Amino acid sequence: MCIVSDKLKFCSCGKKSIEDLPNHWVLHRYTGDQGACIIGEAVVRFNRIASNQQMNIETIRRRLHEPDAFDFKLKFKEKDRMELVITVDSSNRQYLFFCFEFTDEEWTPMESDPFDLEMHYKKVKKGKIESPDQLLRLDSN
């Protein structure tokens, strides 16, 4: 069981490609209908681990509201979406995946929809996730 740190830091620094970062976040901004035509099927590139998921969601949701969570200043807008990926075990392709939407000045957990993001959102910011202590700890329960 993996427990996410309550001291996560969302940094805008780091490599240009988030694929090179084991722990990363992406902020998507709602743009309306972009006229995208998507044919095919979304392929999710990670396994999701459900252990302690609800507790981790609440920890991250609270952290997103704290003023020192980000290393930059940005006014979040209605319908912004934040996706987070935290690596548990890269050799076994195990990751924790989270998505939140900013609505009524609150970050609310939600299921991510890659087609909706592609058709109605643009990426406005991305970066790595750090923590002054361990990003994850294993709980023996």
mmCIF file of C-alpha atoms in Angstrom:
data_model
loop_
_atom_site.group_PDB
_atom_site.id
_atom_site.type_symbol
_atom_site.label_atom_id
_atom_site.label_comp_id
_atom_site.label_asym_id
_atom_site.label_seq_id
_atom_site.Cartn_x
_atom_site.Cartn_y
_atom_site.Cartn_z
ATOM 1 C CA MET A 1 0.000 0.000 0.000
ATOM 2 C CA CYS A 2 1.448 3.342 -1.077
ATOM 3 C CA ILE A 3 0.785 6.568 0.795
ATOM 4 C CA VAL A 4 1.487 9.877 -0.926
ATOM 5 C CA SER A 5 3.381 12.551 1.001
ATOM 6 C CA ASP A 6 1.409 15.584 2.175
ATOM 7 C CA LYS A 7 4.408 17.789 1.303
ATOM 8 C CA LEU A 8 4.344 17.387 -2.479
ATOM 9 C CA LYS A 9 5.828 20.279 -4.423
ATOM 10 C CA PHE A 10 4.668 20.943 -7.987
ATOM 11 C CA CYS A 11 7.717 22.358 -9.747
ATOM 12 C CA SER A 12 7.744 24.030 -13.136
ATOM 13 C CA CYS A 13 11.460 23.350 -13.469
ATOM 14 C CA GLY A 14 12.931 20.235 -14.959
ATOM 15 C CA LYS A 15 13.181 18.556 -18.311
ATOM 16 C CA LYS A 16 11.111 19.725 -21.238
ATOM 17 C CA SER A 17 9.523 16.307 -21.800
ATOM 18 C CA ILE A 18 7.406 14.996 -18.948
ATOM 19 C CA GLU A 19 7.883 11.468 -20.298
ATOM 20 C CA ASP A 20 11.432 11.670 -18.911
ATOM 21 C CA LEU A 21 10.157 12.477 -15.422
ATOM 22 C CA PRO A 22 9.096 9.588 -13.170
ATOM 23 C CA ASN A 23 6.814 11.889 -11.158
ATOM 24 C CA HIS A 24 5.099 14.666 -13.061
ATOM 25 C CA TRP A 25 2.025 16.867 -13.408
ATOM 26 C CA VAL A 26 0.241 18.579 -16.290
ATOM 27 C CA LEU A 27 -2.180 21.504 -16.058
ATOM 28 C CA HIS A 28 -4.807 21.610 -18.812
ATOM 29 C CA ARG A 29 -6.890 24.711 -19.548
ATOM 30 C CA TYR A 30 -10.408 24.487 -20.956
ATOM 31 C CA THR A 31 -10.660 26.065 -24.423
ATOM 32 C CA GLY A 32 -14.057 24.863 -25.626
ATOM 33 C CA ASP A 33 -14.452 22.816 -28.775
ATOM 34 C CA GLN A 34 -11.165 22.812 -30.692
ATOM 35 C CA GLY A 35 -12.670 21.040 -33.681
ATOM 36 C CA ALA A 36 -10.391 18.059 -33.184
ATOM 37 C CA CYS A 37 -11.396 14.885 -34.917
ATOM 38 C CA ILE A 38 -10.082 11.843 -33.110
ATOM 39 C CA ILE A 39 -10.341 8.383 -34.544
ATOM 40 C CA GLY A 40 -9.167 5.424 -32.544
ATOM 41 C CA GLU A 41 -8.946 4.316 -28.989
ATOM 42 C CA ALA A 42 -7.112 5.795 -26.038
ATOM 43 C CA VAL A 43 -4.242 3.653 -24.820
ATOM 44 C CA VAL A 44 -3.413 4.222 -21.184
ATOM 45 C CA ARG A 45 0.299 3.726 -20.683
ATOM 46 C CA PHE A 46 0.241 2.955 -16.991
ATOM 47 C CA ASN A 47 -1.216 0.488 -14.540
ATOM 48 C CA ARG A 48 -3.222 2.120 -11.797
ATOM 49 C CA ILE A 49 -2.765 1.016 -8.216
ATOM 50 C CA ALA A 50 -5.922 1.372 -6.119
ATOM 51 C CA SER A 51 -4.428 0.776 -2.655
ATOM 52 C CA ASN A 52 -5.158 3.720 -0.346
ATOM 53 C CA GLN A 53 -6.451 5.616 -3.366
ATOM 54 C CA GLN A 54 -9.139 7.577 -1.513
ATOM 55 C CA MET A 55 -6.743 8.673 1.221
ATOM 56 C CA ASN A 56 -4.161 9.698 -1.394
ATOM 57 C CA ILE A 57 -6.765 11.651 -3.369
ATOM 58 C CA GLU A 58 -7.718 13.616 -0.260
ATOM 59 C CA THR A 59 -4.058 14.272 0.641
ATOM 60 C CA ILE A 60 -3.328 15.629 -2.842
ATOM 61 C CA ARG A 61 -6.579 17.622 -2.985
ATOM 62 C CA ARG A 62 -5.698 19.384 0.273
ATOM 63 C CA ARG A 63 -2.141 20.009 -0.936
ATOM 64 C CA LEU A 64 -3.345 21.592 -4.194
ATOM 65 C CA HIS A 65 -5.096 24.267 -2.092
ATOM 66 C CA GLU A 66 -2.017 25.190 -0.047
ATOM 67 C CA PRO A 67 -0.192 28.373 -1.128
ATOM 68 C CA ASP A 68 3.278 26.788 -1.153
ATOM 69 C CA ALA A 69 2.321 23.727 -3.231
ATOM 70 C CA PHE A 70 3.563 25.298 -6.482
ATOM 71 C CA ASP A 71 6.883 26.972 -7.263
ATOM 72 C CA PHE A 72 5.116 29.521 -9.478
ATOM 73 C CA LYS A 73 2.146 31.861 -9.305
ATOM 74 C CA LEU A 74 -0.810 31.091 -11.521
ATOM 75 C CA LYS A 75 -4.442 32.027 -11.263
ATOM 76 C CA PHE A 76 -6.354 28.831 -11.820
ATOM 77 C CA LYS A 77 -9.446 29.115 -13.971
ATOM 78 C CA GLU A 78 -12.785 27.357 -13.958
ATOM 79 C CA LYS A 79 -12.545 23.875 -15.538
ATOM 80 C CA ASP A 80 -8.722 23.701 -15.308
ATOM 81 C CA ARG A 81 -7.620 20.092 -14.974
ATOM 82 C CA MET A 82 -4.544 18.816 -13.176
ATOM 83 C CA GLU A 83 -3.184 15.348 -13.939
ATOM 84 C CA LEU A 84 -0.524 13.752 -11.735
ATOM 85 C CA VAL A 85 1.567 10.644 -12.271
ATOM 86 C CA ILE A 86 3.676 9.190 -9.461
ATOM 87 C CA THR A 87 5.927 6.212 -10.116
ATOM 88 C CA VAL A 88 5.668 3.355 -7.649
ATOM 89 C CA ASP A 89 7.789 0.802 -9.514
ATOM 90 C CA SER A 90 9.004 1.671 -13.008
ATOM 91 C CA SER A 91 10.356 -1.810 -13.715
ATOM 92 C CA ASN A 92 6.858 -3.273 -13.229
ATOM 93 C CA ARG A 93 5.160 -0.220 -14.791
ATOM 94 C CA GLN A 94 3.231 0.599 -11.618
ATOM 95 C CA TYR A 95 2.068 4.171 -11.193
ATOM 96 C CA LEU A 96 -0.387 6.211 -9.189
ATOM 97 C CA PHE A 97 -2.497 8.377 -11.458
ATOM 98 C CA PHE A 98 -4.699 11.266 -10.283
ATOM 99 C CA CYS A 99 -6.865 13.861 -12.001
ATOM 100 C CA PHE A 100 -8.537 16.926 -10.471
ATOM 101 C CA GLU A 101 -10.769 19.652 -11.906
ATOM 102 C CA PHE A 102 -10.897 23.232 -10.625
ATOM 103 C CA THR A 103 -14.556 24.165 -10.107
ATOM 104 C CA ASP A 104 -15.974 26.877 -7.831
ATOM 105 C CA GLU A 105 -12.495 27.639 -6.421
ATOM 106 C CA GLU A 106 -12.018 23.976 -5.401
ATOM 107 C CA TRP A 107 -9.981 21.098 -6.772
ATOM 108 C CA THR A 108 -12.280 18.094 -7.165
ATOM 109 C CA PRO A 109 -11.107 14.560 -7.979
ATOM 110 C CA MET A 110 -12.361 13.086 -11.229
ATOM 111 C CA GLU A 111 -11.683 10.403 -13.804
ATOM 112 C CA SER A 112 -9.486 11.579 -16.641
ATOM 113 C CA ASP A 113 -10.830 11.355 -20.190
ATOM 114 C CA PRO A 114 -8.036 11.599 -22.786
ATOM 115 C CA PHE A 115 -10.478 12.332 -25.627
ATOM 116 C CA ASP A 116 -12.123 15.177 -23.695
ATOM 117 C CA LEU A 117 -8.689 16.654 -22.919
ATOM 118 C CA GLU A 118 -7.634 16.438 -26.565
ATOM 119 C CA MET A 119 -10.852 17.987 -27.880
ATOM 120 C CA HIS A 120 -11.508 20.710 -25.267
ATOM 121 C CA TYR A 121 -8.245 21.524 -23.445
ATOM 122 C CA LYS A 122 -4.717 22.700 -24.058
ATOM 123 C CA LYS A 123 -1.656 22.059 -21.898
ATOM 124 C CA VAL A 124 -0.614 25.295 -20.193
ATOM 125 C CA LYS A 125 1.963 24.141 -17.651
ATOM 126 C CA LYS A 126 3.789 20.967 -16.679
ATOM 127 C CA GLY A 127 6.603 19.878 -14.448
ATOM 128 C CA LYS A 128 7.966 17.483 -11.923
ATOM 129 C CA ILE A 129 6.612 16.465 -8.552
ATOM 130 C CA GLU A 130 9.050 16.619 -5.655
ATOM 131 C CA SER A 131 8.870 16.281 -1.886
ATOM 132 C CA PRO A 132 11.276 17.292 0.903
ATOM 133 C CA ASP A 133 10.671 13.875 2.419
ATOM 134 C CA GLN A 134 9.826 10.668 0.604
ATOM 135 C CA LEU A 135 7.305 11.141 -2.184
ATOM 136 C CA LEU A 136 5.746 7.777 -1.306
ATOM 137 C CA ARG A 137 5.943 5.536 1.686
ATOM 138 C CA LEU A 138 4.822 1.978 1.956
ATOM 139 C CA ASP A 139 2.203 1.146 4.532
ATOM 140 C CA SER A 140 2.287 -2.422 5.805
ATOM 141 C CA ASN A 141 -1.509 -2.486 6.430
#
